[in-house]
Amino acid sequence: RETSLAALALQRINANTDKPEKWLLSQNKTPTELTWYLEIDAREATTCTIKYDTSNSTASTVTMAGDKRLSLSGSGNCFSLANGNYWLQISSSCLGKTFRVSCDKDFFTALLYKKQTSDIWYVSSSTQSASASGTTENKAISLCFKQGTDCDYEGSLWATLALQKNNEINLYLPYLIANAQDNPKYNPYSFLQKISPSDEFLSNIRNLQNPAGFWDLSSGYGRYYDTSLSIIGLREISDDLQVQT
């Protein structure tokens, strides 16, 4: 958190931030609380093959029936049937692998994820489509920033914001989004609105506002801090800022 705040201040005055950003990037890890799924869908029954990474051999064969239910066969051990046999759950040991999917009918693939202790599902931004015999590439991976050996949610919010200007930060979004509901005191939706604006994040920020105009999220830093941080998120929609503040 402290390094990220310093990096943001240095960015503000156009100073060099290579060293703090390099250090932040070295502090990432793979969170263990997310479960990932691969969805394969088509307008009609189809048979698909899934190859892993650079291997040219077929690791798994997936058959989708007319009712969209899947059956699975092959030598691969990265998938198991899930969600009533409509999706494929990806083994934690296979996160980070690239799955190349090809089907004999026009199809699309999507990656979904959820926190293991939650019933809320999220669809990643990597939805792809291909014509018959075409190929989509799917890679389920997410990262957080650690404090010691554990993911640090507050630190991950600040680090992702600090790295956004000069680095690719999409790998950090699944962890931040899936854990936002359990960490309201850190004002996650203000960060997420700044990093990846959406109507949902904006609505969540507004819903947490006190009728008197301030935000008090029990962050431990006080309502002045909470309110200032909320305004940072609202600045993504400057036309509405006067109304909100």
PDB file of C-alpha atoms in Angstrom:
ATOM      1  CA  ARG A   1       0.000   0.000   0.000  1.00  0.00           C
ATOM      2  CA  GLU A   2       2.686   2.492   0.975  1.00  0.00           C
ATOM      3  CA  THR A   3       4.806   1.803  -2.113  1.00  0.00           C
ATOM      4  CA  SER A   4       1.752   2.135  -4.330  1.00  0.00           C
ATOM      5  CA  LEU A   5       0.815   5.485  -2.795  1.00  0.00           C
ATOM      6  CA  ALA A   6       4.364   6.708  -3.350  1.00  0.00           C
ATOM      7  CA  ALA A   7       4.292   5.517  -6.977  1.00  0.00           C
ATOM      8  CA  LEU A   8       0.998   7.355  -7.576  1.00  0.00           C
ATOM      9  CA  ALA A   9       2.481  10.551  -6.121  1.00  0.00           C
ATOM     10  CA  LEU A  10       5.557  10.225  -8.334  1.00  0.00           C
ATOM     11  CA  GLN A  11       3.350   9.672 -11.388  1.00  0.00           C
ATOM     12  CA  ARG A  12       1.451  12.833 -10.515  1.00  0.00           C
ATOM     13  CA  ILE A  13       4.630  14.929 -10.862  1.00  0.00           C
ATOM     14  CA  ASN A  14       5.846  12.943 -13.893  1.00  0.00           C
ATOM     15  CA  ALA A  15       8.776  11.468 -11.980  1.00  0.00           C
ATOM     16  CA  ASN A  16      10.320   8.103 -12.816  1.00  0.00           C
ATOM     17  CA  THR A  17       8.454   5.177 -11.201  1.00  0.00           C
ATOM     18  CA  ASP A  18      10.398   2.249 -12.678  1.00  0.00           C
ATOM     19  CA  LYS A  19      11.825   1.032  -9.369  1.00  0.00           C
ATOM     20  CA  PRO A  20       8.616   1.010  -7.282  1.00  0.00           C
ATOM     21  CA  GLU A  21       6.649  -0.521 -10.157  1.00  0.00           C
ATOM     22  CA  LYS A  22       9.270  -3.219 -10.646  1.00  0.00           C
ATOM     23  CA  TRP A  23       9.132  -4.027  -6.940  1.00  0.00           C
ATOM     24  CA  LEU A  24       5.319  -4.151  -6.933  1.00  0.00           C
ATOM     25  CA  LEU A  25       5.291  -6.515  -9.892  1.00  0.00           C
ATOM     26  CA  SER A  26       7.673  -8.835  -8.044  1.00  0.00           C
ATOM     27  CA  GLN A  27       5.189  -9.166  -5.151  1.00  0.00           C
ATOM     28  CA  ASN A  28       2.400 -10.983  -6.997  1.00  0.00           C
ATOM     29  CA  LYS A  29       1.102 -14.505  -6.455  1.00  0.00           C
ATOM     30  CA  THR A  30      -1.770 -16.708  -7.593  1.00  0.00           C
ATOM     31  CA  PRO A  31      -4.787 -16.516  -5.260  1.00  0.00           C
ATOM     32  CA  THR A  32      -6.126 -19.856  -4.087  1.00  0.00           C
ATOM     33  CA  GLU A  33      -9.754 -18.898  -3.391  1.00  0.00           C
ATOM     34  CA  LEU A  34     -10.953 -18.627  -7.010  1.00  0.00           C
ATOM     35  CA  THR A  35     -12.414 -21.530  -8.983  1.00  0.00           C
ATOM     36  CA  TRP A  36     -12.299 -21.292 -12.789  1.00  0.00           C
ATOM     37  CA  TYR A  37     -14.579 -22.818 -15.421  1.00  0.00           C
ATOM     38  CA  LEU A  38     -14.522 -23.144 -19.198  1.00  0.00           C
ATOM     39  CA  GLU A  39     -17.809 -22.792 -21.078  1.00  0.00           C
ATOM     40  CA  ILE A  40     -18.192 -24.165 -24.603  1.00  0.00           C
ATOM     41  CA  ASP A  41     -21.406 -23.406 -26.463  1.00  0.00           C
ATOM     42  CA  ALA A  42     -22.803 -23.727 -29.988  1.00  0.00           C
ATOM     43  CA  ARG A  43     -26.153 -23.410 -31.726  1.00  0.00           C
ATOM     44  CA  GLU A  44     -26.258 -27.157 -32.369  1.00  0.00           C
ATOM     45  CA  ALA A  45     -24.712 -30.348 -31.047  1.00  0.00           C
ATOM     46  CA  THR A  46     -20.982 -30.428 -31.601  1.00  0.00           C
ATOM     47  CA  THR A  47     -17.801 -32.320 -30.761  1.00  0.00           C
ATOM     48  CA  CYS A  48     -14.760 -30.360 -29.638  1.00  0.00           C
ATOM     49  CA  THR A  49     -11.133 -31.102 -28.917  1.00  0.00           C
ATOM     50  CA  ILE A  50      -9.034 -29.332 -26.307  1.00  0.00           C
ATOM     51  CA  LYS A  51      -5.252 -29.218 -26.537  1.00  0.00           C
ATOM     52  CA  TYR A  52      -3.020 -27.968 -23.744  1.00  0.00           C
ATOM     53  CA  ASP A  53      -0.214 -25.475 -24.158  1.00  0.00           C
ATOM     54  CA  THR A  54       2.164 -26.341 -27.017  1.00  0.00           C
ATOM     55  CA  SER A  55       1.163 -30.003 -27.299  1.00  0.00           C
ATOM     56  CA  ASN A  56      -0.328 -31.033 -30.649  1.00  0.00           C
ATOM     57  CA  SER A  57      -1.951 -34.133 -29.199  1.00  0.00           C
ATOM     58  CA  THR A  58      -5.598 -34.014 -28.137  1.00  0.00           C
ATOM     59  CA  ALA A  59      -5.824 -34.018 -24.348  1.00  0.00           C
ATOM     60  CA  SER A  60      -9.613 -33.908 -23.985  1.00  0.00           C
ATOM     61  CA  THR A  61     -12.653 -34.453 -26.187  1.00  0.00           C
ATOM     62  CA  VAL A  62     -15.883 -32.676 -25.291  1.00  0.00           C
ATOM     63  CA  THR A  63     -19.231 -33.558 -26.833  1.00  0.00           C
ATOM     64  CA  MET A  64     -22.103 -31.108 -26.453  1.00  0.00           C
ATOM     65  CA  ALA A  65     -25.564 -32.612 -26.900  1.00  0.00           C
ATOM     66  CA  GLY A  66     -28.627 -30.808 -28.203  1.00  0.00           C
ATOM     67  CA  ASP A  67     -29.616 -29.824 -24.646  1.00  0.00           C
ATOM     68  CA  LYS A  68     -26.193 -28.144 -24.164  1.00  0.00           C
ATOM     69  CA  ARG A  69     -24.988 -30.759 -21.671  1.00  0.00           C
ATOM     70  CA  LEU A  70     -21.393 -31.847 -22.020  1.00  0.00           C
ATOM     71  CA  SER A  71     -19.665 -35.213 -21.867  1.00  0.00           C
ATOM     72  CA  LEU A  72     -15.928 -35.476 -21.410  1.00  0.00           C
ATOM     73  CA  SER A  73     -13.349 -38.042 -22.477  1.00  0.00           C
ATOM     74  CA  GLY A  74      -9.632 -38.224 -23.206  1.00  0.00           C
ATOM     75  CA  SER A  75      -6.348 -38.457 -21.388  1.00  0.00           C
ATOM     76  CA  GLY A  76      -6.212 -34.934 -19.959  1.00  0.00           C
ATOM     77  CA  ASN A  77      -6.677 -34.279 -16.236  1.00  0.00           C
ATOM     78  CA  CYS A  78      -7.306 -30.535 -16.318  1.00  0.00           C
ATOM     79  CA  PHE A  79     -11.116 -30.683 -16.521  1.00  0.00           C
ATOM     80  CA  SER A  80     -14.098 -32.141 -14.737  1.00  0.00           C
ATOM     81  CA  LEU A  81     -17.796 -31.689 -15.501  1.00  0.00           C
ATOM     82  CA  ALA A  82     -19.540 -29.026 -13.415  1.00  0.00           C
ATOM     83  CA  ASN A  83     -22.751 -27.010 -13.034  1.00  0.00           C
ATOM     84  CA  GLY A  84     -25.038 -29.810 -14.154  1.00  0.00           C
ATOM     85  CA  ASN A  85     -22.584 -30.828 -16.907  1.00  0.00           C
ATOM     86  CA  TYR A  86     -22.959 -27.499 -18.692  1.00  0.00           C
ATOM     87  CA  TRP A  87     -19.430 -26.252 -17.891  1.00  0.00           C
ATOM     88  CA  LEU A  88     -15.949 -27.654 -17.379  1.00  0.00           C
ATOM     89  CA  GLN A  89     -14.237 -26.940 -14.077  1.00  0.00           C
ATOM     90  CA  ILE A  90     -10.523 -26.273 -14.474  1.00  0.00           C
ATOM     91  CA  SER A  91      -8.210 -28.024 -12.027  1.00  0.00           C
ATOM     92  CA  SER A  92      -6.140 -25.671  -9.864  1.00  0.00           C
ATOM     93  CA  SER A  93      -3.015 -27.466 -11.078  1.00  0.00           C
ATOM     94  CA  CYS A  94      -3.814 -26.363 -14.645  1.00  0.00           C
ATOM     95  CA  LEU A  95      -4.298 -22.649 -14.031  1.00  0.00           C
ATOM     96  CA  GLY A  96      -2.019 -20.710 -16.325  1.00  0.00           C
ATOM     97  CA  LYS A  97      -2.135 -23.286 -19.112  1.00  0.00           C
ATOM     98  CA  THR A  98      -3.364 -22.272 -22.548  1.00  0.00           C
ATOM     99  CA  PHE A  99      -6.323 -24.369 -23.730  1.00  0.00           C
ATOM    100  CA  ARG A 100      -6.875 -24.428 -27.491  1.00  0.00           C
ATOM    101  CA  VAL A 101     -10.451 -25.425 -28.325  1.00  0.00           C
ATOM    102  CA  SER A 102     -11.658 -26.502 -31.771  1.00  0.00           C
ATOM    103  CA  CYS A 103     -15.172 -27.750 -32.639  1.00  0.00           C
ATOM    104  CA  ASP A 104     -16.832 -29.207 -35.735  1.00  0.00           C
ATOM    105  CA  LYS A 105     -19.572 -26.544 -35.633  1.00  0.00           C
ATOM    106  CA  ASP A 106     -19.467 -22.772 -35.131  1.00  0.00           C
ATOM    107  CA  PHE A 107     -18.900 -22.192 -31.398  1.00  0.00           C
ATOM    108  CA  PHE A 108     -17.780 -19.823 -28.675  1.00  0.00           C
ATOM    109  CA  THR A 109     -15.834 -20.243 -25.460  1.00  0.00           C
ATOM    110  CA  ALA A 110     -15.804 -18.229 -22.254  1.00  0.00           C
ATOM    111  CA  LEU A 111     -13.944 -18.359 -18.974  1.00  0.00           C
ATOM    112  CA  LEU A 112     -15.921 -17.932 -15.763  1.00  0.00           C
ATOM    113  CA  TYR A 113     -14.783 -17.727 -12.172  1.00  0.00           C
ATOM    114  CA  LYS A 114     -16.164 -17.503  -8.673  1.00  0.00           C
ATOM    115  CA  LYS A 115     -14.923 -17.304  -5.143  1.00  0.00           C
ATOM    116  CA  GLN A 116     -15.144 -20.749  -3.583  1.00  0.00           C
ATOM    117  CA  THR A 117     -17.261 -19.461  -0.676  1.00  0.00           C
ATOM    118  CA  SER A 118     -19.648 -17.462  -2.886  1.00  0.00           C
ATOM    119  CA  ASP A 119     -22.533 -18.228  -5.235  1.00  0.00           C
ATOM    120  CA  ILE A 120     -21.793 -15.237  -7.451  1.00  0.00           C
ATOM    121  CA  TRP A 121     -20.375 -16.049 -10.891  1.00  0.00           C
ATOM    122  CA  TYR A 122     -18.289 -13.728 -13.018  1.00  0.00           C
ATOM    123  CA  VAL A 123     -17.575 -13.926 -16.747  1.00  0.00           C
ATOM    124  CA  SER A 124     -14.083 -12.872 -17.770  1.00  0.00           C
ATOM    125  CA  SER A 125     -13.505 -10.516 -20.674  1.00  0.00           C
ATOM    126  CA  SER A 126     -11.907 -13.282 -22.745  1.00  0.00           C
ATOM    127  CA  THR A 127     -15.071 -14.565 -24.498  1.00  0.00           C
ATOM    128  CA  GLN A 128     -14.155 -15.779 -28.009  1.00  0.00           C
ATOM    129  CA  SER A 129     -15.920 -17.255 -31.016  1.00  0.00           C
ATOM    130  CA  ALA A 130     -14.754 -19.305 -34.013  1.00  0.00           C
ATOM    131  CA  SER A 131     -16.210 -20.962 -37.056  1.00  0.00           C
ATOM    132  CA  ALA A 132     -16.282 -24.741 -37.512  1.00  0.00           C
ATOM    133  CA  SER A 133     -12.749 -26.190 -37.276  1.00  0.00           C
ATOM    134  CA  GLY A 134     -11.484 -22.842 -36.030  1.00  0.00           C
ATOM    135  CA  THR A 135      -9.659 -22.415 -32.718  1.00  0.00           C
ATOM    136  CA  THR A 136     -10.035 -20.315 -29.606  1.00  0.00           C
ATOM    137  CA  GLU A 137      -7.303 -19.919 -26.987  1.00  0.00           C
ATOM    138  CA  ASN A 138      -8.272 -19.722 -23.333  1.00  0.00           C
ATOM    139  CA  LYS A 139      -6.023 -19.121 -20.340  1.00  0.00           C
ATOM    140  CA  ALA A 140      -7.423 -19.102 -16.810  1.00  0.00           C
ATOM    141  CA  ILE A 141      -5.133 -17.146 -14.560  1.00  0.00           C
ATOM    142  CA  SER A 142      -5.405 -14.438 -11.923  1.00  0.00           C
ATOM    143  CA  LEU A 143      -2.939 -12.678  -9.670  1.00  0.00           C
ATOM    144  CA  CYS A 144      -2.989 -10.740  -6.415  1.00  0.00           C
ATOM    145  CA  PHE A 145      -0.345  -8.836  -4.470  1.00  0.00           C
ATOM    146  CA  LYS A 146       0.928 -10.515  -1.349  1.00  0.00           C
ATOM    147  CA  GLN A 147       1.771  -9.422   2.164  1.00  0.00           C
ATOM    148  CA  GLY A 148       4.071 -12.127   3.447  1.00  0.00           C
ATOM    149  CA  THR A 149       2.713 -15.277   1.831  1.00  0.00           C
ATOM    150  CA  ASP A 150      -0.972 -14.289   1.656  1.00  0.00           C
ATOM    151  CA  CYS A 151      -2.911 -12.102  -0.757  1.00  0.00           C
ATOM    152  CA  ASP A 152      -3.370  -8.574   0.591  1.00  0.00           C
ATOM    153  CA  TYR A 153      -6.680  -7.228  -0.691  1.00  0.00           C
ATOM    154  CA  GLU A 154      -6.219  -3.581   0.252  1.00  0.00           C
ATOM    155  CA  GLY A 155      -2.650  -3.618  -1.019  1.00  0.00           C
ATOM    156  CA  SER A 156      -3.793  -5.264  -4.243  1.00  0.00           C
ATOM    157  CA  LEU A 157      -6.308  -2.462  -4.845  1.00  0.00           C
ATOM    158  CA  TRP A 158      -3.667   0.232  -4.478  1.00  0.00           C
ATOM    159  CA  ALA A 159      -0.984  -1.692  -6.379  1.00  0.00           C
ATOM    160  CA  THR A 160      -3.274  -2.332  -9.350  1.00  0.00           C
ATOM    161  CA  LEU A 161      -4.227   1.345  -9.455  1.00  0.00           C
ATOM    162  CA  ALA A 162      -0.563   2.389  -9.285  1.00  0.00           C
ATOM    163  CA  LEU A 163       0.450   0.002 -12.058  1.00  0.00           C
ATOM    164  CA  GLN A 164      -2.431   0.827 -14.376  1.00  0.00           C
ATOM    165  CA  LYS A 165      -0.687   3.691 -16.167  1.00  0.00           C
ATOM    166  CA  ASN A 166       2.361   1.770 -17.409  1.00  0.00           C
ATOM    167  CA  ASN A 167       1.486  -1.923 -17.119  1.00  0.00           C
ATOM    168  CA  GLU A 168      -1.077  -4.537 -18.129  1.00  0.00           C
ATOM    169  CA  ILE A 169      -3.322  -5.071 -15.100  1.00  0.00           C
ATOM    170  CA  ASN A 170      -6.127  -7.349 -16.383  1.00  0.00           C
ATOM    171  CA  LEU A 171      -4.738 -10.388 -14.538  1.00  0.00           C
ATOM    172  CA  TYR A 172      -5.436  -8.683 -11.198  1.00  0.00           C
ATOM    173  CA  LEU A 173      -9.090  -7.870 -11.887  1.00  0.00           C
ATOM    174  CA  PRO A 174     -10.651 -11.317 -11.207  1.00  0.00           C
ATOM    175  CA  TYR A 175      -9.217 -11.380  -7.667  1.00  0.00           C
ATOM    176  CA  LEU A 176     -10.278  -7.795  -6.967  1.00  0.00           C
ATOM    177  CA  ILE A 177     -13.792  -8.229  -8.379  1.00  0.00           C
ATOM    178  CA  ALA A 178     -14.532 -11.599  -6.739  1.00  0.00           C
ATOM    179  CA  ASN A 179     -13.454 -10.346  -3.304  1.00  0.00           C
ATOM    180  CA  ALA A 180     -15.023  -6.880  -3.461  1.00  0.00           C
ATOM    181  CA  GLN A 181     -18.281  -7.847  -1.768  1.00  0.00           C
ATOM    182  CA  ASP A 182     -16.419  -9.183   1.279  1.00  0.00           C
ATOM    183  CA  ASN A 183     -14.224  -6.089   1.655  1.00  0.00           C
ATOM    184  CA  PRO A 184     -16.507  -3.023   1.583  1.00  0.00           C
ATOM    185  CA  LYS A 185     -14.393  -1.148   4.142  1.00  0.00           C
ATOM    186  CA  TYR A 186     -11.616  -0.752   1.570  1.00  0.00           C
ATOM    187  CA  ASN A 187     -13.989   0.974  -0.870  1.00  0.00           C
ATOM    188  CA  PRO A 188     -13.198  -1.517  -3.661  1.00  0.00           C
ATOM    189  CA  TYR A 189     -15.789  -0.215  -6.106  1.00  0.00           C
ATOM    190  CA  SER A 190     -14.133   3.189  -6.223  1.00  0.00           C
ATOM    191  CA  PHE A 191     -10.860   1.523  -7.244  1.00  0.00           C
ATOM    192  CA  LEU A 192     -12.605  -0.726  -9.737  1.00  0.00           C
ATOM    193  CA  GLN A 193     -14.496   2.194 -11.269  1.00  0.00           C
ATOM    194  CA  LYS A 194     -11.172   3.987 -11.745  1.00  0.00           C
ATOM    195  CA  ILE A 195      -9.471   0.875 -13.175  1.00  0.00           C
ATOM    196  CA  SER A 196     -12.305  -0.634 -15.237  1.00  0.00           C
ATOM    197  CA  PRO A 197     -15.387   1.632 -15.273  1.00  0.00           C
ATOM    198  CA  SER A 198     -18.852   0.071 -15.258  1.00  0.00           C
ATOM    199  CA  ASP A 199     -22.382   1.056 -14.285  1.00  0.00           C
ATOM    200  CA  GLU A 200     -22.375  -1.660 -11.626  1.00  0.00           C
ATOM    201  CA  PHE A 201     -19.334  -0.254  -9.829  1.00  0.00           C
ATOM    202  CA  LEU A 202     -20.733   3.257 -10.076  1.00  0.00           C
ATOM    203  CA  SER A 203     -24.045   2.154  -8.568  1.00  0.00           C
ATOM    204  CA  ASN A 204     -22.254   0.431  -5.686  1.00  0.00           C
ATOM    205  CA  ILE A 205     -20.308   3.588  -4.882  1.00  0.00           C
ATOM    206  CA  ARG A 206     -23.478   5.687  -4.796  1.00  0.00           C
ATOM    207  CA  ASN A 207     -25.371   3.156  -2.695  1.00  0.00           C
ATOM    208  CA  LEU A 208     -22.749   3.440   0.053  1.00  0.00           C
ATOM    209  CA  GLN A 209     -23.078   7.222   0.314  1.00  0.00           C
ATOM    210  CA  ASN A 210     -24.594   8.659   3.472  1.00  0.00           C
ATOM    211  CA  PRO A 211     -27.656  10.905   2.876  1.00  0.00           C
ATOM    212  CA  ALA A 212     -25.638  13.764   4.382  1.00  0.00           C
ATOM    213  CA  GLY A 213     -23.189  13.465   1.480  1.00  0.00           C
ATOM    214  CA  PHE A 214     -20.195  11.690   2.992  1.00  0.00           C
ATOM    215  CA  TRP A 215     -18.999   8.082   2.978  1.00  0.00           C
ATOM    216  CA  ASP A 216     -18.158   6.245   6.212  1.00  0.00           C
ATOM    217  CA  LEU A 217     -17.110   2.673   5.411  1.00  0.00           C
ATOM    218  CA  SER A 218     -15.470   1.744   8.723  1.00  0.00           C
ATOM    219  CA  SER A 219     -12.124   1.596   6.956  1.00  0.00           C
ATOM    220  CA  GLY A 220     -10.269   2.692  10.051  1.00  0.00           C
ATOM    221  CA  TYR A 221      -9.056   5.813   8.236  1.00  0.00           C
ATOM    222  CA  GLY A 222     -12.143   7.939   8.892  1.00  0.00           C
ATOM    223  CA  ARG A 223     -14.933   9.470   6.820  1.00  0.00           C
ATOM    224  CA  TYR A 224     -12.695  12.127   5.238  1.00  0.00           C
ATOM    225  CA  TYR A 225     -10.514   9.414   3.743  1.00  0.00           C
ATOM    226  CA  ASP A 226     -13.498   7.271   2.746  1.00  0.00           C
ATOM    227  CA  THR A 227     -15.236  10.230   1.104  1.00  0.00           C
ATOM    228  CA  SER A 228     -12.124  11.360  -0.755  1.00  0.00           C
ATOM    229  CA  LEU A 229     -11.549   7.862  -2.079  1.00  0.00           C
ATOM    230  CA  SER A 230     -15.160   7.636  -3.255  1.00  0.00           C
ATOM    231  CA  ILE A 231     -14.800  10.914  -5.141  1.00  0.00           C
ATOM    232  CA  ILE A 232     -11.743   9.493  -6.944  1.00  0.00           C
ATOM    233  CA  GLY A 233     -13.994   6.751  -8.340  1.00  0.00           C
ATOM    234  CA  LEU A 234     -16.719   9.229  -9.243  1.00  0.00           C
ATOM    235  CA  ARG A 235     -14.291  11.385 -11.188  1.00  0.00           C
ATOM    236  CA  GLU A 236     -14.539   8.816 -13.968  1.00  0.00           C
ATOM    237  CA  ILE A 237     -17.965  10.325 -14.631  1.00  0.00           C
ATOM    238  CA  SER A 238     -17.146  14.001 -14.161  1.00  0.00           C
ATOM    239  CA  ASP A 239     -20.476  15.142 -15.618  1.00  0.00           C
ATOM    240  CA  ASP A 240     -22.241  13.581 -12.623  1.00  0.00           C
ATOM    241  CA  LEU A 241     -19.711  14.663 -10.014  1.00  0.00           C
ATOM    242  CA  GLN A 242     -21.427  17.956  -9.137  1.00  0.00           C
ATOM    243  CA  VAL A 243     -24.671  16.128  -8.431  1.00  0.00           C
ATOM    244  CA  GLN A 244     -23.012  13.549  -6.210  1.00  0.00           C
ATOM    245  CA  THR A 245     -20.885  15.923  -4.148  1.00  0.00           C
TER     246      THR A 245
END
